[in-house]
XYZ file of C-alpha atoms in Angstrom:
188
model
C 109.729 109.002 102.655
C 107.175 109.318 105.402
C 103.531 108.419 105.104
C 101.166 111.223 105.861
C 98.820 110.020 108.541
C 95.764 112.159 108.349
C 93.820 112.942 111.505
C 91.517 115.386 109.759
C 88.698 114.400 107.469
C 89.220 117.527 105.361
C 91.693 118.437 102.666
C 92.397 121.910 101.353
C 90.553 123.186 98.316
C 93.966 123.720 96.695
C 94.850 120.010 97.115
C 91.502 118.906 95.715
C 91.806 121.216 92.722
C 95.397 120.245 91.942
C 95.355 116.501 92.583
C 91.933 115.725 91.075
C 92.326 117.765 87.888
C 92.373 115.121 85.112
C 94.617 117.342 82.961
C 97.446 117.323 85.499
C 99.769 114.501 86.506
C 100.938 115.152 90.072
C 103.211 112.542 91.615
C 101.173 112.051 94.791
C 97.987 110.027 94.903
C 95.086 110.967 97.144
C 92.253 108.766 98.325
C 89.093 110.405 99.634
C 86.840 107.890 101.358
C 83.283 107.514 102.522
C 82.778 104.400 104.657
C 79.413 103.231 105.977
C 78.573 100.216 108.144
C 75.057 98.885 107.554
C 72.175 100.601 105.807
C 71.581 103.180 108.513
C 75.065 103.779 109.859
C 76.481 107.274 109.872
C 78.928 107.690 106.970
C 82.515 108.268 108.013
C 84.748 110.318 105.722
C 88.516 110.420 105.652
C 91.421 110.923 103.288
C 94.951 109.634 102.832
C 97.883 110.504 100.616
C 100.508 108.056 99.431
C 104.161 108.301 100.318
C 105.687 105.126 101.723
C 102.474 103.147 101.137
C 100.018 103.425 98.297
C 96.897 105.164 99.556
C 94.641 102.167 98.808
C 96.862 99.744 100.711
C 97.230 102.094 103.659
C 93.458 102.466 103.852
C 92.824 98.707 103.744
C 95.634 97.701 106.114
C 95.495 100.555 108.619
C 92.340 102.653 108.503
C 89.811 99.915 107.732
C 91.145 97.838 110.608
C 90.777 100.814 112.968
C 87.213 101.471 111.831
C 86.226 97.802 111.612
C 82.804 96.774 112.850
C 81.228 93.365 113.297
C 81.831 91.012 110.361
C 78.152 90.310 109.822
C 77.342 93.978 109.101
C 77.660 95.030 105.480
C 80.147 97.766 104.741
C 80.015 100.143 101.790
C 83.204 101.949 100.868
C 83.340 104.709 98.274
C 86.757 105.879 97.143
C 87.530 108.987 95.128
C 91.070 108.457 93.851
C 93.293 110.965 92.111
C 94.836 107.994 90.200
C 93.365 104.600 89.350
C 94.914 101.683 91.279
C 98.171 100.125 90.105
C 98.445 96.363 89.473
C 99.737 95.630 92.981
C 96.935 97.637 94.623
C 94.361 95.826 92.469
C 95.728 92.517 93.743
C 95.644 93.712 97.362
C 92.075 94.999 96.999
C 91.062 91.592 95.573
C 92.709 89.773 98.481
C 91.066 92.135 100.958
C 87.629 91.488 99.455
C 88.164 87.709 99.591
C 88.758 88.039 103.346
C 85.920 90.553 103.858
C 82.896 89.257 101.965
C 80.637 91.811 103.688
C 82.420 94.750 102.002
C 81.740 96.402 98.666
C 83.889 99.142 97.135
C 82.898 101.793 94.608
C 85.982 103.394 93.083
C 85.852 106.685 91.185
C 89.078 107.934 89.609
C 90.172 111.361 88.377
C 92.781 109.929 85.996
C 94.096 106.580 84.791
C 97.449 105.276 85.994
C 99.532 103.781 83.129
C 96.386 102.347 81.568
C 98.315 100.829 78.637
C 100.285 98.573 80.996
C 98.918 95.030 80.628
C 99.350 94.143 84.322
C 97.365 97.202 85.366
C 94.661 96.503 82.781
C 94.396 92.914 84.012
C 94.254 94.048 87.632
C 91.406 96.456 86.880
C 89.599 93.757 84.883
C 89.930 91.324 87.791
C 88.540 93.896 90.209
C 85.559 94.908 88.100
C 84.670 91.247 87.513
C 83.644 91.065 91.186
C 80.078 91.996 92.081
C 81.445 93.900 95.102
C 83.447 96.384 93.011
C 82.515 99.276 90.741
C 85.190 101.300 88.959
C 84.355 104.450 87.017
C 85.812 107.815 86.085
C 84.792 110.739 88.295
C 82.056 112.802 86.649
C 81.246 116.510 86.692
C 77.796 116.118 85.156
C 74.771 113.844 85.258
C 72.854 112.396 88.190
C 75.917 112.568 90.411
C 78.794 114.981 90.201
C 81.613 113.271 92.048
C 83.624 116.487 91.990
C 80.782 118.427 93.640
C 80.359 115.677 96.242
C 84.081 115.841 97.083
C 84.024 119.630 97.200
C 81.065 119.645 99.593
C 82.202 116.768 101.823
C 85.996 116.863 101.957
C 86.581 120.635 102.163
C 86.050 122.104 105.631
C 82.843 124.097 105.693
C 81.929 122.666 102.300
C 82.091 124.675 99.135
C 79.702 125.457 96.336
C 82.037 126.774 93.658
C 82.521 123.936 91.219
C 83.587 126.277 88.395
C 87.115 124.883 88.754
C 85.926 121.761 86.894
C 85.133 123.724 83.718
C 87.141 122.145 80.919
C 87.381 118.735 82.617
C 84.724 117.071 80.451
C 86.937 116.344 77.427
C 89.537 114.607 79.606
C 86.831 112.778 81.569
C 85.332 111.509 78.306
C 88.761 110.279 77.100
C 89.367 108.480 80.396
C 85.869 106.994 80.425
C 86.398 105.588 76.899
C 89.812 104.146 77.826
C 88.364 102.492 80.924
C 85.410 101.171 78.938
C 87.873 99.653 76.464
C 89.712 97.889 79.323
C 86.472 96.429 80.673
C 85.052 95.431 77.273
C 88.232 93.534 76.420
C 87.792 91.581 79.662
C 84.299 90.456 78.609
C 85.384 88.974 75.263
């Protein structure tokens, strides 16, 4: 298996629609990223797809190092993931954050990866217990539509047709409740 190294910041609309549909279960995982150094830095967007590496690990070990700035500047990373992180990725994200105290990561997921697995649940609980990490299900409604943001920022030329998300809400609600259950158990 080869890892797809992406030199473009855009993905196709077809990839976005297929891999971020919470009803589907494609094998590949995609990570769409917005990275910003400091309060006024220009956001940098990029994407990766897993093959040989998990997308989260590849981003942290390869892309973040390439885009690294001075350690004293705060860095905000927003990930839109087609799957929530596995247990091993959760551990690697935790280790990364211990070494990079100036970084915070907001993670929005289209679907939950083996959420009944205790190691994965524990990994997600450990991540969300950090002040530097937010984990939530991608939303189509409300103050922020993550799907609309991805459509406008990760598709070349942007796009305004978000009708492809019609019917997502029931699956989003199920995933949000499952994730809430994972996080509430960790607070007991």
